[in-house]
PDB file of C-alpha atoms and ligand atoms in Angstrom:
ATOM      1  CA  MET A 839      71.305 -12.310 157.355  1.00 85.00           C
ATOM      2  CA  LEU A 840      73.499  -9.289 157.684  1.00 94.00           C
ATOM      3  CA  SER A 841      71.255  -7.253 160.035  1.00 94.00           C
ATOM      4  CA  ALA A 842      71.848  -9.862 162.757  1.00 95.00           C
ATOM      5  CA  TYR A 843      75.473  -8.604 162.765  1.00 96.00           C
ATOM      6  CA  GLY A 844      74.479  -4.845 162.578  1.00 96.00           C
ATOM      7  CA  LEU A 845      75.551  -4.864 158.818  1.00 97.00           C
ATOM      8  CA  THR A 846      73.858  -3.236 155.896  1.00 97.00           C
ATOM      9  CA  LEU A 847      74.801  -3.024 152.223  1.00 97.00           C
ATOM     10  CA  VAL A 848      74.451   0.097 150.319  1.00 97.00           C
ATOM     11  CA  LEU A 849      74.296   0.292 146.672  1.00 97.00           C
ATOM     12  CA  THR A 850      76.851   2.772 145.489  1.00 96.00           C
ATOM     13  CA  ARG A 851      77.017   2.037 141.778  1.00 93.00           C
ATOM     14  CA  GLY A 852      74.828   0.375 139.491  1.00 93.00           C
ATOM     15  CA  TYR A 853      73.904   0.417 135.686  1.00 91.00           C
ATOM     16  CA  GLU A 854      75.060   3.708 133.634  1.00 83.00           C
ATOM     17  CA  SER A 855      73.084   4.189 130.745  1.00 79.00           C
ATOM     18  CA  ARG A 856      74.706   4.851 127.277  1.00 72.00           C
ATOM     19  CA  GLY A 857      75.053   8.556 126.411  1.00 75.00           C
ATOM     20  CA  SER A 858      74.280   9.682 129.763  1.00 76.00           C
ATOM     21  CA  VAL A 859      76.497  12.479 131.256  1.00 85.00           C
ATOM     22  CA  ILE A 860      77.784  10.252 134.101  1.00 77.00           C
ATOM     23  CA  ARG A 861      78.929   7.661 131.454  1.00 75.00           C
ATOM     24  CA  ILE A 862      81.006  10.353 129.590  1.00 85.00           C
ATOM     25  CA  ALA A 863      82.250  11.719 132.749  1.00 85.00           C
ATOM     26  CA  HIS A 864      83.241   8.152 133.810  1.00 81.00           C
ATOM     27  CA  ARG A 865      84.896   7.523 130.511  1.00 85.00           C
ATOM     28  CA  LEU A 866      87.041  10.642 130.816  1.00 92.00           C
ATOM     29  CA  ALA A 867      87.842   9.921 134.456  1.00 89.00           C
ATOM     30  CA  ARG A 868      88.841   6.293 133.642  1.00 92.00           C
ATOM     31  CA  VAL A 869      91.377   7.442 130.930  1.00 95.00           C
ATOM     32  CA  VAL A 870      92.858  10.056 133.308  1.00 96.00           C
ATOM     33  CA  GLY A 871      92.557   7.651 136.293  1.00 96.00           C
ATOM     34  CA  MET A 872      94.502   4.721 134.315  1.00 96.00           C
ATOM     35  CA  THR A 873      97.280   6.920 133.110  1.00 97.00           C
ATOM     36  CA  VAL A 874      97.810   8.364 136.575  1.00 97.00           C
ATOM     37  CA  PHE A 875      97.559   4.967 138.313  1.00 97.00           C
ATOM     38  CA  CYS A 876     100.099   3.531 135.738  1.00 97.00           C
ATOM     39  CA  ILE A 877     102.507   6.284 136.657  1.00 97.00           C
ATOM     40  CA  VAL A 878     102.143   5.929 140.449  1.00 96.00           C
ATOM     41  CA  TYR A 879     102.004   2.228 140.397  1.00 96.00           C
ATOM     42  CA  LEU A 880     104.013   1.148 137.643  1.00 95.00           C
ATOM     43  CA  HIS A 881     104.414  -2.379 139.178  1.00 96.00           C
ATOM     44  CA  ARG A 882     100.697  -2.653 139.227  1.00 96.00           C
ATOM     45  CA  SER A 883      99.809  -1.508 135.788  1.00 94.00           C
ATOM     46  CA  SER A 884      98.550  -5.046 134.941  1.00 95.00           C
ATOM     47  CA  GLU A 885      95.616  -4.226 137.210  1.00 96.00           C
ATOM     48  CA  SER A 886      94.754  -0.937 135.572  1.00 95.00           C
ATOM     49  CA  ARG A 887      92.238  -2.457 133.042  1.00 94.00           C
ATOM     50  CA  ALA A 888      90.515  -4.515 135.785  1.00 95.00           C
ATOM     51  CA  ILE A 889      90.204  -1.280 138.055  1.00 95.00           C
ATOM     52  CA  PHE A 890      89.406   1.357 135.208  1.00 93.00           C
ATOM     53  CA  SER A 891      87.281  -0.552 132.870  1.00 91.00           C
ATOM     54  CA  PRO A 892      83.452  -0.066 133.016  1.00 88.00           C
ATOM     55  CA  ASN A 893      83.143  -3.542 134.499  1.00 91.00           C
ATOM     56  CA  GLY A 894      79.803  -4.070 133.019  1.00 92.00           C
ATOM     57  CA  HIS A 895      78.161  -0.848 134.603  1.00 89.00           C
ATOM     58  CA  ASP A 896      77.673   0.300 131.117  1.00 86.00           C
ATOM     59  CA  ARG A 897      76.034  -2.950 130.060  1.00 89.00           C
ATOM     60  CA  SER A 898      73.132  -3.835 132.421  1.00 90.00           C
ATOM     61  CA  GLY A 899      72.154  -3.703 136.063  1.00 91.00           C
ATOM     62  CA  ASP A 900      73.719  -7.115 136.777  1.00 96.00           C
ATOM     63  CA  CYS A 901      76.947  -5.343 137.726  1.00 96.00           C
ATOM     64  CA  ILE A 902      76.871  -3.240 141.045  1.00 97.00           C
ATOM     65  CA  ASP A 903      79.172  -1.809 143.598  1.00 97.00           C
ATOM     66  CA  VAL A 904      78.082  -1.849 147.279  1.00 97.00           C
ATOM     67  CA  SER A 905      79.541  -0.283 150.608  1.00 98.00           C
ATOM     68  CA  ILE A 906      79.121  -1.898 154.004  1.00 98.00           C
ATOM     69  CA  ALA A 907      77.617   0.028 156.792  1.00 98.00           C
ATOM     70  CA  TYR A 908      78.036  -1.130 160.350  1.00 96.00           C
ATOM     71  CA  ASP A 909      75.428   0.170 162.829  1.00 93.00           C
ATOM     72  CA  GLY A 910      74.684   3.013 160.234  1.00 91.00           C
ATOM     73  CA  SER A 911      78.183   4.009 159.635  1.00 96.00           C
ATOM     74  CA  ALA A 912      79.834   3.407 156.308  1.00 96.00           C
ATOM     75  CA  LEU A 913      83.272   1.384 156.698  1.00 98.00           C
ATOM     76  CA  THR A 914      85.919   2.954 154.775  1.00 98.00           C
ATOM     77  CA  LEU A 915      87.582   0.150 152.787  1.00 98.00           C
ATOM     78  CA  LEU A 916      89.507   2.183 150.170  1.00 98.00           C
ATOM     79  CA  PRO A 917      90.448   5.390 151.844  1.00 98.00           C
ATOM     80  CA  PHE A 918      92.133   6.578 148.643  1.00 97.00           C
ATOM     81  CA  GLY A 919      89.808   5.166 146.441  1.00 96.00           C
ATOM     82  CA  VAL A 920      91.307   2.838 143.721  1.00 95.00           C
ATOM     83  CA  PHE A 921      94.639   4.566 144.578  1.00 96.00           C
ATOM     84  CA  THR A 922      94.773   2.994 147.846  1.00 98.00           C
ATOM     85  CA  PRO A 923      98.089   1.060 148.190  1.00 97.00           C
ATOM     86  CA  LEU A 924      98.003  -2.717 148.575  1.00 97.00           C
ATOM     87  CA  TRP A 925      99.794  -2.707 151.942  1.00 97.00           C
ATOM     88  CA  LEU A 926      96.862  -0.388 153.298  1.00 98.00           C
ATOM     89  CA  ILE A 927      94.342  -2.718 151.698  1.00 98.00           C
ATOM     90  CA  LYS A 928      95.757  -5.656 153.254  1.00 98.00           C
ATOM     91  CA  ARG A 929      95.662  -3.851 156.661  1.00 98.00           C
ATOM     92  CA  ILE A 930      92.034  -2.862 156.147  1.00 98.00           C
ATOM     93  CA  ARG A 931      91.089  -6.489 155.000  1.00 98.00           C
ATOM     94  CA  ARG A 932      92.532  -7.808 158.186  1.00 98.00           C
ATOM     95  CA  ALA A 933      90.662  -5.213 160.344  1.00 98.00           C
ATOM     96  CA  TYR A 934      87.455  -5.599 158.540  1.00 98.00           C
ATOM     97  CA  HIS A 935      87.737  -9.501 157.856  1.00 98.00           C
ATOM     98  CA  ARG A 936      84.696 -10.477 159.560  1.00 97.00           C
ATOM     99  CA  GLU A 937      82.399  -7.831 157.891  1.00 97.00           C
ATOM    100  CA  LEU A 938      83.911  -8.406 154.508  1.00 98.00           C
ATOM    101  CA  ALA A 939      83.565 -12.091 154.802  1.00 97.00           C
ATOM    102  CA  LEU A 940      79.803 -11.765 155.795  1.00 98.00           C
ATOM    103  CA  ALA A 941      79.137  -9.239 153.046  1.00 98.00           C
ATOM    104  CA  TRP A 942      80.705 -11.142 150.392  1.00 98.00           C
ATOM    105  CA  SER A 943      79.204 -14.502 151.669  1.00 97.00           C
ATOM    106  CA  ALA A 944      75.918 -12.810 151.612  1.00 97.00           C
ATOM    107  CA  LEU A 945      76.372 -11.590 148.057  1.00 97.00           C
ATOM    108  CA  GLU A 946      77.507 -14.794 146.780  1.00 97.00           C
ATOM    109  CA  ALA A 947      74.599 -16.497 148.474  1.00 96.00           C
ATOM    110  CA  ALA A 948      72.412 -14.178 146.676  1.00 96.00           C
ATOM    111  CA  GLY A 949      73.856 -15.227 143.305  1.00 97.00           C
ATOM    112  CA  PHE A 950      76.639 -12.726 142.777  1.00 98.00           C
ATOM    113  CA  ILE A 951      80.250 -13.122 141.937  1.00 98.00           C
ATOM    114  CA  ILE A 952      82.753 -10.783 143.727  1.00 98.00           C
ATOM    115  CA  HIS A 953      85.339  -9.263 141.264  1.00 97.00           C
ATOM    116  CA  GLY A 954      88.810 -11.061 141.439  1.00 96.00           C
ATOM    117  CA  ASN A 955      90.853  -7.986 141.566  1.00 97.00           C
ATOM    118  CA  VAL A 956      91.635  -6.937 145.185  1.00 97.00           C
ATOM    119  CA  THR A 957      90.747  -3.395 144.753  1.00 98.00           C
ATOM    120  CA  GLU A 958      87.567  -4.134 142.923  1.00 98.00           C
ATOM    121  CA  ALA A 959      86.751  -6.758 145.709  1.00 98.00           C
ATOM    122  CA  MET A 960      87.136  -3.930 148.374  1.00 98.00           C
ATOM    123  CA  GLN A 961      84.909  -1.740 146.315  1.00 97.00           C
ATOM    124  CA  ILE A 962      82.534  -4.689 146.428  1.00 98.00           C
ATOM    125  CA  HIS A 963      82.172  -4.706 142.588  1.00 98.00           C
ATOM    126  CA  CYS A 964      79.900  -7.752 142.064  1.00 98.00           C
ATOM    127  CA  GLU A 965      78.091  -9.321 139.053  1.00 97.00           C
ATOM    128  CA  VAL A 966      74.991 -11.639 138.903  1.00 97.00           C
ATOM    129  CA  ARG A 967      76.171 -15.000 138.193  1.00 93.00           C
ATOM    130  CA  SER A 968      74.857 -16.093 134.562  1.00 85.00           C
TER     131      SER A 968
HETATM  132 ZN1  LIG B1088      81.965  -1.691 139.980  1.00 95.07          ZN
END
């Protein structure tokens, strides 16, 4: 469905098993990241839990992050990662409106729910609908 538009979805994050080095590193990074995020974006501190929680990646493979490649090149949807400011996210969403709409629609058609937080949606965090 997406290949007709030159788009490919690339799995960037999936299940992270308990006790793995990656999981421990992510836990540490989440604590540091959440603290820095709340300092930098005081007005967005209510989003910190949605952005920095494991979001189910530690629970099962039903939660994944994907990126979008257009003609083989990855689209940069969050140039500063989760620290990308909202004004820039809105600009990127407008620039890639078509690609995002197609990707989100394809994922929803395949049974996934896109995360409701704007940053997580740009990270294309999605979960299998239960
Ligand atoms: Zn995720």
